[in-house]
Structure formats: structure tokens, C-alpha cells
Tab-separated table of C-alpha atoms in Angstrom:
chain	number	residue	atom	x	y	z
A	1	MET	CA	2.801	32.154	-17.978
A	2	SER	CA	-0.103	34.326	-16.909
A	3	ASN	CA	-1.912	36.991	-18.877
A	4	SER	CA	-5.375	38.420	-18.459
A	5	HIS	CA	-6.149	38.908	-22.138
A	6	ALA	CA	-5.955	36.776	-25.233
A	7	ALA	CA	-2.978	37.614	-27.427
A	8	ARG	CA	-3.791	40.024	-30.231
A	9	ASP	CA	-2.411	39.704	-33.736
A	10	ILE	CA	0.955	41.405	-34.157
A	11	ASP	CA	0.627	44.481	-36.391
A	12	THR	CA	3.620	44.673	-38.725
A	13	SER	CA	2.126	47.414	-40.891
A	14	ARG	CA	3.567	50.175	-38.739
A	15	PRO	CA	6.445	50.476	-36.276
A	16	HIS	CA	5.988	49.869	-32.563
A	17	SER	CA	8.026	51.649	-29.886
A	18	ALA	CA	8.927	48.413	-28.044
A	19	ARG	CA	10.284	46.841	-31.226
A	20	MET	CA	12.171	50.020	-32.155
A	21	TYR	CA	13.721	49.975	-28.675
A	22	ASP	CA	14.754	46.366	-29.281
A	23	TYR	CA	16.570	47.564	-32.411
A	24	TYR	CA	18.333	50.350	-30.467
A	25	LEU	CA	19.596	47.724	-28.002
A	26	GLY	CA	20.903	45.500	-30.778
A	27	GLY	CA	18.141	42.911	-30.444
A	28	LYS	CA	16.588	40.809	-33.183
A	29	ASP	CA	12.913	40.834	-32.210
A	30	HIS	CA	11.684	43.511	-34.598
A	31	PHE	CA	10.441	43.834	-38.158
A	32	ASP	CA	11.621	45.793	-41.189
A	33	VAL	CA	9.070	48.528	-40.522
A	34	ASP	CA	10.515	48.978	-37.015
A	35	LYS	CA	14.095	48.983	-38.304
A	36	GLN	CA	13.283	51.603	-40.910
A	37	ALA	CA	11.661	53.932	-38.375
A	38	ALA	CA	14.452	53.345	-35.855
A	39	GLU	CA	17.077	54.165	-38.474
A	40	MET	CA	15.235	57.401	-39.243
A	41	VAL	CA	15.457	58.283	-35.555
A	42	ALA	CA	19.143	57.358	-35.495
A	43	GLY	CA	19.737	59.539	-38.544
A	44	ALA	CA	18.323	62.527	-36.688
A	45	TYR	CA	19.712	61.550	-33.268
A	46	PRO	CA	22.720	59.188	-33.389
A	47	GLY	CA	22.785	59.199	-29.582
A	48	ILE	CA	19.647	57.049	-29.455
A	49	PHE	CA	21.744	53.902	-29.075
A	50	VAL	CA	23.590	55.399	-26.087
A	51	CYS	CA	20.294	56.651	-24.671
A	52	ALA	CA	18.754	53.170	-24.860
A	53	ARG	CA	21.758	51.527	-23.208
A	54	GLU	CA	21.865	54.132	-20.448
A	55	ASN	CA	18.161	53.700	-19.824
A	56	ARG	CA	18.734	49.987	-19.335
A	57	ALA	CA	21.746	50.642	-17.108
A	58	PHE	CA	19.727	53.019	-14.929
A	59	MET	CA	17.077	50.324	-14.449
A	60	HIS	CA	19.762	47.895	-13.308
A	61	ARG	CA	21.277	50.327	-10.805
A	62	ALA	CA	17.961	51.623	-9.457
A	63	THR	CA	16.750	48.059	-8.921
A	64	ARG	CA	19.896	47.124	-7.020
A	65	VAL	CA	19.710	50.251	-4.867
A	66	LEU	CA	16.092	49.535	-3.918
A	67	ALA	CA	16.823	45.912	-3.093
A	68	ARG	CA	20.036	46.548	-1.146
A	69	GLU	CA	19.292	49.808	0.646
A	70	HIS	CA	15.523	50.141	0.923
A	71	GLY	CA	14.212	46.657	1.568
A	72	ILE	CA	12.151	46.481	-1.620
A	73	ARG	CA	11.116	42.949	-2.547
A	74	GLN	CA	8.295	43.698	-5.016
A	75	TRP	CA	8.219	45.491	-8.374
A	76	LEU	CA	5.568	46.489	-10.896
A	77	ASP	CA	7.350	47.150	-14.186
A	78	ILE	CA	5.123	48.789	-16.818
A	79	GLY	CA	6.231	49.184	-20.408
A	80	THR	CA	8.522	46.207	-19.987
A	81	GLY	CA	9.408	45.903	-23.643
A	82	ILE	CA	10.849	42.891	-25.395
A	83	PRO	CA	12.909	40.898	-22.885
A	84	THR	CA	16.608	41.791	-22.816
A	85	GLU	CA	18.822	40.036	-20.284
A	86	PRO	CA	19.363	40.769	-17.552
A	87	ASN	CA	15.696	41.589	-17.049
A	88	LEU	CA	14.521	43.439	-13.941
A	89	HIS	CA	13.654	40.308	-11.973
A	90	GLN	CA	17.057	38.826	-12.715
A	91	VAL	CA	18.771	41.945	-11.393
A	92	ALA	CA	16.554	42.032	-8.295
A	93	GLN	CA	16.813	38.318	-7.561
A	94	THR	CA	20.597	38.476	-7.750
A	95	VAL	CA	20.384	40.726	-4.674
A	96	VAL	CA	17.239	39.295	-3.048
A	97	PRO	CA	16.311	35.840	-4.372
A	98	ASP	CA	12.737	36.147	-3.079
A	99	ALA	CA	11.959	39.238	-5.184
A	100	ARG	CA	8.563	39.278	-6.899
A	101	VAL	CA	8.007	41.123	-10.167
A	102	VAL	CA	4.906	41.821	-12.247
A	103	TYR	CA	5.603	42.884	-15.811
A	104	ALA	CA	3.058	44.747	-17.944
A	105	ASP	CA	3.082	45.797	-21.591
A	106	ASN	CA	0.560	46.346	-24.361
A	107	ASP	CA	2.538	44.969	-27.332
A	108	PRO	CA	1.498	41.429	-28.316
A	109	LEU	CA	5.070	40.718	-29.452
A	110	VAL	CA	6.191	41.254	-25.854
A	111	LEU	CA	3.528	38.776	-24.796
A	112	LYS	CA	4.915	36.285	-27.302
A	113	TYR	CA	8.305	36.369	-25.608
A	114	ALA	CA	7.009	36.777	-22.064
A	115	GLU	CA	8.038	33.257	-21.079
A	116	ARG	CA	11.547	34.696	-20.841
A	117	LEU	CA	10.229	36.864	-18.014
A	118	MET	CA	8.829	33.852	-16.152
A	119	ARG	CA	12.179	32.270	-15.327
A	120	SER	CA	12.180	33.206	-11.683
A	121	THR	CA	14.179	31.854	-8.784
A	122	SER	CA	12.358	29.222	-6.757
A	123	GLN	CA	12.075	31.685	-3.858
A	124	GLY	CA	10.696	34.543	-5.954
A	125	ARG	CA	7.938	34.853	-8.490
A	126	THR	CA	7.149	36.714	-11.724
A	127	THR	CA	4.140	37.136	-13.989
A	128	TYR	CA	3.122	39.111	-17.060
A	129	ILE	CA	-0.031	41.143	-17.657
A	130	GLU	CA	-1.029	42.442	-21.064
A	131	ALA	CA	-2.164	45.952	-20.154
A	132	ASP	CA	-1.919	49.589	-21.206
A	133	VAL	CA	-0.568	52.242	-18.835
A	134	ASN	CA	-3.295	54.560	-20.144
A	135	ASP	CA	-5.832	52.312	-18.426
A	136	PRO	CA	-4.301	51.936	-14.958
A	137	GLN	CA	-7.487	50.629	-13.395
A	138	SER	CA	-7.585	47.567	-15.647
A	139	LEU	CA	-4.004	46.832	-14.675
A	140	LEU	CA	-4.767	47.240	-10.972
A	141	ASP	CA	-7.842	45.035	-11.335
A	142	ALA	CA	-5.944	42.204	-13.057
A	143	PRO	CA	-6.002	39.186	-10.711
A	144	GLU	CA	-2.383	38.354	-11.563
A	145	LEU	CA	-1.253	41.544	-9.843
A	146	THR	CA	-2.350	40.528	-6.360
A	147	GLU	CA	-1.545	36.873	-6.962
A	148	VAL	CA	2.116	37.882	-7.102
A	149	LEU	CA	2.328	41.170	-5.179
A	150	ASP	CA	1.216	41.866	-1.612
A	151	LEU	CA	-0.091	45.422	-1.860
A	152	SER	CA	0.039	45.835	1.913
A	153	LYS	CA	3.842	45.869	1.579
A	154	PRO	CA	6.071	48.304	-0.335
A	155	VAL	CA	6.148	48.004	-4.117
A	156	ALA	CA	8.529	49.689	-6.542
A	157	LEU	CA	6.783	51.157	-9.578
A	158	SER	CA	9.219	50.970	-12.488
A	159	LEU	CA	8.448	53.273	-15.438
A	160	ASN	CA	11.484	53.265	-17.668
A	161	ALA	CA	11.331	55.233	-20.934
A	162	LEU	CA	7.543	54.891	-20.838
A	163	MET	CA	5.873	58.133	-19.839
A	164	HIS	CA	7.082	60.112	-22.853
A	165	PHE	CA	4.626	57.920	-24.793
A	166	VAL	CA	1.811	59.389	-22.675
A	167	THR	CA	0.916	62.884	-23.844
A	168	ASP	CA	-0.487	65.569	-21.571
A	169	GLU	CA	-3.955	64.963	-23.018
A	170	GLN	CA	-3.756	61.425	-21.587
A	171	ASP	CA	-3.094	62.716	-18.035
A	172	PRO	CA	0.358	61.225	-17.376
A	173	TYR	CA	0.675	62.672	-13.865
A	174	GLY	CA	-2.765	61.425	-12.912
A	175	ILE	CA	-1.874	57.937	-14.153
A	176	VAL	CA	1.295	57.761	-12.069
A	177	GLY	CA	-0.535	59.144	-9.052
A	178	ARG	CA	-3.327	56.595	-9.436
A	179	LEU	CA	-0.814	53.741	-9.499
A	180	LEU	CA	1.157	55.028	-6.523
A	181	ASP	CA	-2.007	55.633	-4.507
A	182	VAL	CA	-2.586	51.889	-4.107
A	183	PHE	CA	0.914	51.264	-2.749
A	184	PRO	CA	1.808	51.788	0.918
A	185	SER	CA	4.400	54.013	2.538
A	186	GLY	CA	7.920	52.837	1.736
A	187	SER	CA	7.036	52.111	-1.875
A	188	ALA	CA	9.132	53.635	-4.644
A	189	LEU	CA	9.004	55.229	-8.082
A	190	ALA	CA	11.862	54.590	-10.516
A	191	LEU	CA	11.396	56.648	-13.660
A	192	SER	CA	13.384	57.567	-16.745
A	193	HIS	CA	12.165	59.966	-19.429
A	194	CYS	CA	13.681	61.260	-22.670
A	195	THR	CA	14.163	65.016	-22.823
A	196	PRO	CA	14.709	67.732	-25.438
A	197	ASP	CA	16.546	69.915	-22.916
A	198	PHE	CA	20.030	69.470	-24.412
A	199	ASP	CA	19.145	69.613	-28.122
A	200	PRO	CA	15.603	70.867	-28.832
A	201	PRO	CA	15.829	70.869	-32.672
A	202	THR	CA	16.978	67.248	-32.785
A	203	TRP	CA	14.256	66.093	-30.412
A	204	GLN	CA	11.629	67.891	-32.469
A	205	LYS	CA	12.745	65.737	-35.396
A	206	VAL	CA	12.477	62.622	-33.236
A	207	THR	CA	9.006	63.700	-32.121
A	208	ASP	CA	7.937	64.120	-35.734
A	209	ILE	CA	9.250	60.679	-36.732
A	210	TYR	CA	7.368	58.897	-33.955
A	211	THR	CA	4.194	60.915	-34.469
A	212	ASN	CA	4.189	60.358	-38.227
A	213	ALA	CA	4.648	56.631	-37.590
A	214	GLY	CA	1.475	56.607	-35.496
A	215	THR	CA	3.032	56.812	-32.023
A	216	PRO	CA	2.351	60.135	-30.262
A	217	VAL	CA	5.165	61.208	-27.948
A	218	GLN	CA	5.886	64.063	-25.581
A	219	PHE	CA	9.479	64.445	-24.503
A	220	ARG	CA	9.600	66.612	-21.384
A	221	SER	CA	11.873	69.105	-19.675
A	222	ARG	CA	13.501	68.420	-16.334
A	223	LYS	CA	10.891	70.624	-14.665
A	224	ASP	CA	8.064	68.592	-16.155
A	225	VAL	CA	9.731	65.267	-15.350
A	226	ALA	CA	10.120	66.447	-11.750
A	227	ARG	CA	6.323	66.674	-11.465
A	228	PHE	CA	6.096	62.881	-11.575
A	229	PHE	CA	7.882	62.859	-8.213
A	230	ASP	CA	5.637	65.397	-6.448
A	231	GLY	CA	4.911	64.251	-2.898
A	232	LEU	CA	7.725	61.689	-2.922
A	233	GLU	CA	11.167	61.780	-1.313
A	234	LEU	CA	13.821	61.808	-4.018
A	235	LEU	CA	16.956	59.828	-3.314
A	236	ASP	CA	20.377	61.284	-4.075
A	237	PRO	CA	21.442	62.498	-6.567
A	238	GLY	CA	17.898	63.628	-7.388
A	239	ILE	CA	16.771	63.986	-10.980
A	240	THR	CA	19.823	63.703	-13.185
A	241	VAL	CA	20.926	62.547	-16.611
A	242	GLY	CA	20.900	58.753	-16.748
A	243	HIS	CA	24.639	58.081	-16.966
A	244	ARG	CA	25.238	60.335	-13.953
A	245	TRP	CA	22.758	58.603	-11.641
A	246	ARG	CA	24.766	56.612	-9.053
A	247	SER	CA	27.397	55.807	-11.657
A	248	ASP	CA	30.029	54.842	-9.084
A	249	ALA	CA	31.187	51.234	-8.897
A	250	ALA	CA	29.440	50.603	-5.573
A	251	ASP	CA	26.092	50.857	-7.314
A	252	GLY	CA	27.112	48.834	-10.314
A	253	GLY	CA	28.266	51.810	-12.321
A	254	ALA	CA	30.317	49.570	-14.601
A	255	ASP	CA	27.248	49.164	-16.797
A	256	THR	CA	27.099	52.870	-17.660
A	257	THR	CA	28.878	54.727	-20.466
A	258	THR	CA	30.710	57.332	-18.433
A	259	THR	CA	32.211	58.997	-21.527
A	260	ALA	CA	28.789	59.852	-22.950
A	261	THR	CA	27.654	63.473	-23.078
A	262	ASP	CA	24.420	64.746	-21.582
A	263	ALA	CA	23.132	65.485	-25.100
A	264	GLU	CA	23.875	61.937	-26.263
A	265	VAL	CA	22.005	60.448	-23.308
A	266	SER	CA	19.146	63.009	-23.147
A	267	LEU	CA	17.413	61.009	-20.455
A	268	TRP	CA	16.254	62.334	-17.086
A	269	THR	CA	16.204	59.706	-14.348
A	270	GLY	CA	15.115	59.641	-10.740
A	271	LEU	CA	14.299	57.324	-7.860
A	272	ALA	CA	12.018	58.287	-4.979
A	273	ILE	CA	10.357	56.790	-1.921
A	274	LYS	CA	6.707	57.272	-0.945
A	275	PRO	CA	6.597	58.733	2.588
């Protein structure tokens, strides 16, 4: 396993978004403080469990589409979270066994379990970098990145349920642009982002819970999510609610909850190619 920083102590005094997400997915790699905060969110927004599953399902489908239809063989997945099978590299390597994936996260608990992300096919390769999306340059400067990825060839930037943890004061659009700038034509952006569009009062409650727990969030409208894709060529069906994005069987739609409502999912998703 590779990482560019020594592991930090795991802070169990306050909840962490990655561990709360693990709880939403039914995982076991969280602490009581995370469970308590996650249950507060679920009390305000029972759809959070559907939202988390649909976010994961979108990642699976977007990865398969890029591998099958667009020749992508390399991924940079930021905000990886606690490993939940199938992980991105497992999905990609099922389609293209030589796929290479770099994972990045800033939670030391994710680092603890990162060996699960290292189980690559013999033809492909994976690594893990402990890094914060708010410091994209340190991530781009990490030697592990170019040890695994060839930046002269297309790379898919995977930002699933991450950018709503980057507030406008932290320059979210500039961060995504800085990351995409180093990738060549033919690269891709796969992004999902929670939204208040379908139930603003509920999402204000969710915002308050996260903020009061020490995790600033900014859930964005469809218009604001669309800005992340400026200058890119969106693939059909464009920016849409997660369970509606390529939910047909040909794209692996069996892993989506087709009976869910837009308000339950409350997740804008999109996939685009860099011209």
C-alpha cells in the first residue's frame, strides 16, 4: 500500500462524513458519534439511505460506461470513503482488466482500510493517497499519482458525493478546474452532488446537522451543479437525478432503485468528456 503521509490519529470525538456515509450504506466501519449524527440526518431526511445507495449505483454505471464506450483505462477517485465492494477499480477491471485507479481521501480511517483498495488485477494497478481535495496541488504533486497514472493519456476524475463538502468560500469550481487542467483531451468528469431542489426545508435541516457537527456543507441547485461541467461535453442524459442516469439494463441499471422518487434521491449526477 502506498500513501504519501503518515497516518493521523482517528478522531472519534466528532462525526466524520466518510464514516456517516458508511452507516448510510449499512457498513460497520463507524463509531457511535457517527451513528448518532447519521441518525439525526435520517430523522430529518429518511431518503438518505436511498440517496447513498443511488450515489454508489451511479458510480458503478458511470465507470462501466467510461470503460466500455469511451476507452477510459485510468481513474482518479477523490473522496473515496471507506471501502465498500464493489469498489471503483473492481467495477472498472471487470470491464477492462488493465484499469488503473488512484484513490484519495483525507480520513485516516479510510487509510486504515485502504489495503482493500489495493487488491487489483495483475494487469491493472491501484494505489491510495492521503490527500484533501481542498489542496489539489498536493494531490497532483504526490509521486504515487504518476507512478500509477500516465497523465499523457485520458483520466477519469471521479467526484462522487464530494463537492457538497466544499463550500463556495473554498473555490469548488476552481478546484475541479485545476484538477481537470492537468488531464488531456478525452479525459472525463463523473460527478454526483446532493441537492435541496426537491425539498429545501429538509435539506436546510441536513445542512444544519452537518454544520453543527463540524462539517460545513453546501448542497447545490442543478444550475450550480452544472457549473462543474462548464467547458466539457456532457454525455446523455445530461445532468439528471441519480436513479434516472442510464438506468436501463444495458448500462447495469439493475443496481438502481427505480421506484425511488426524485425527492428521496436528491442527487444530481452527470458524466462529461473533456474536448
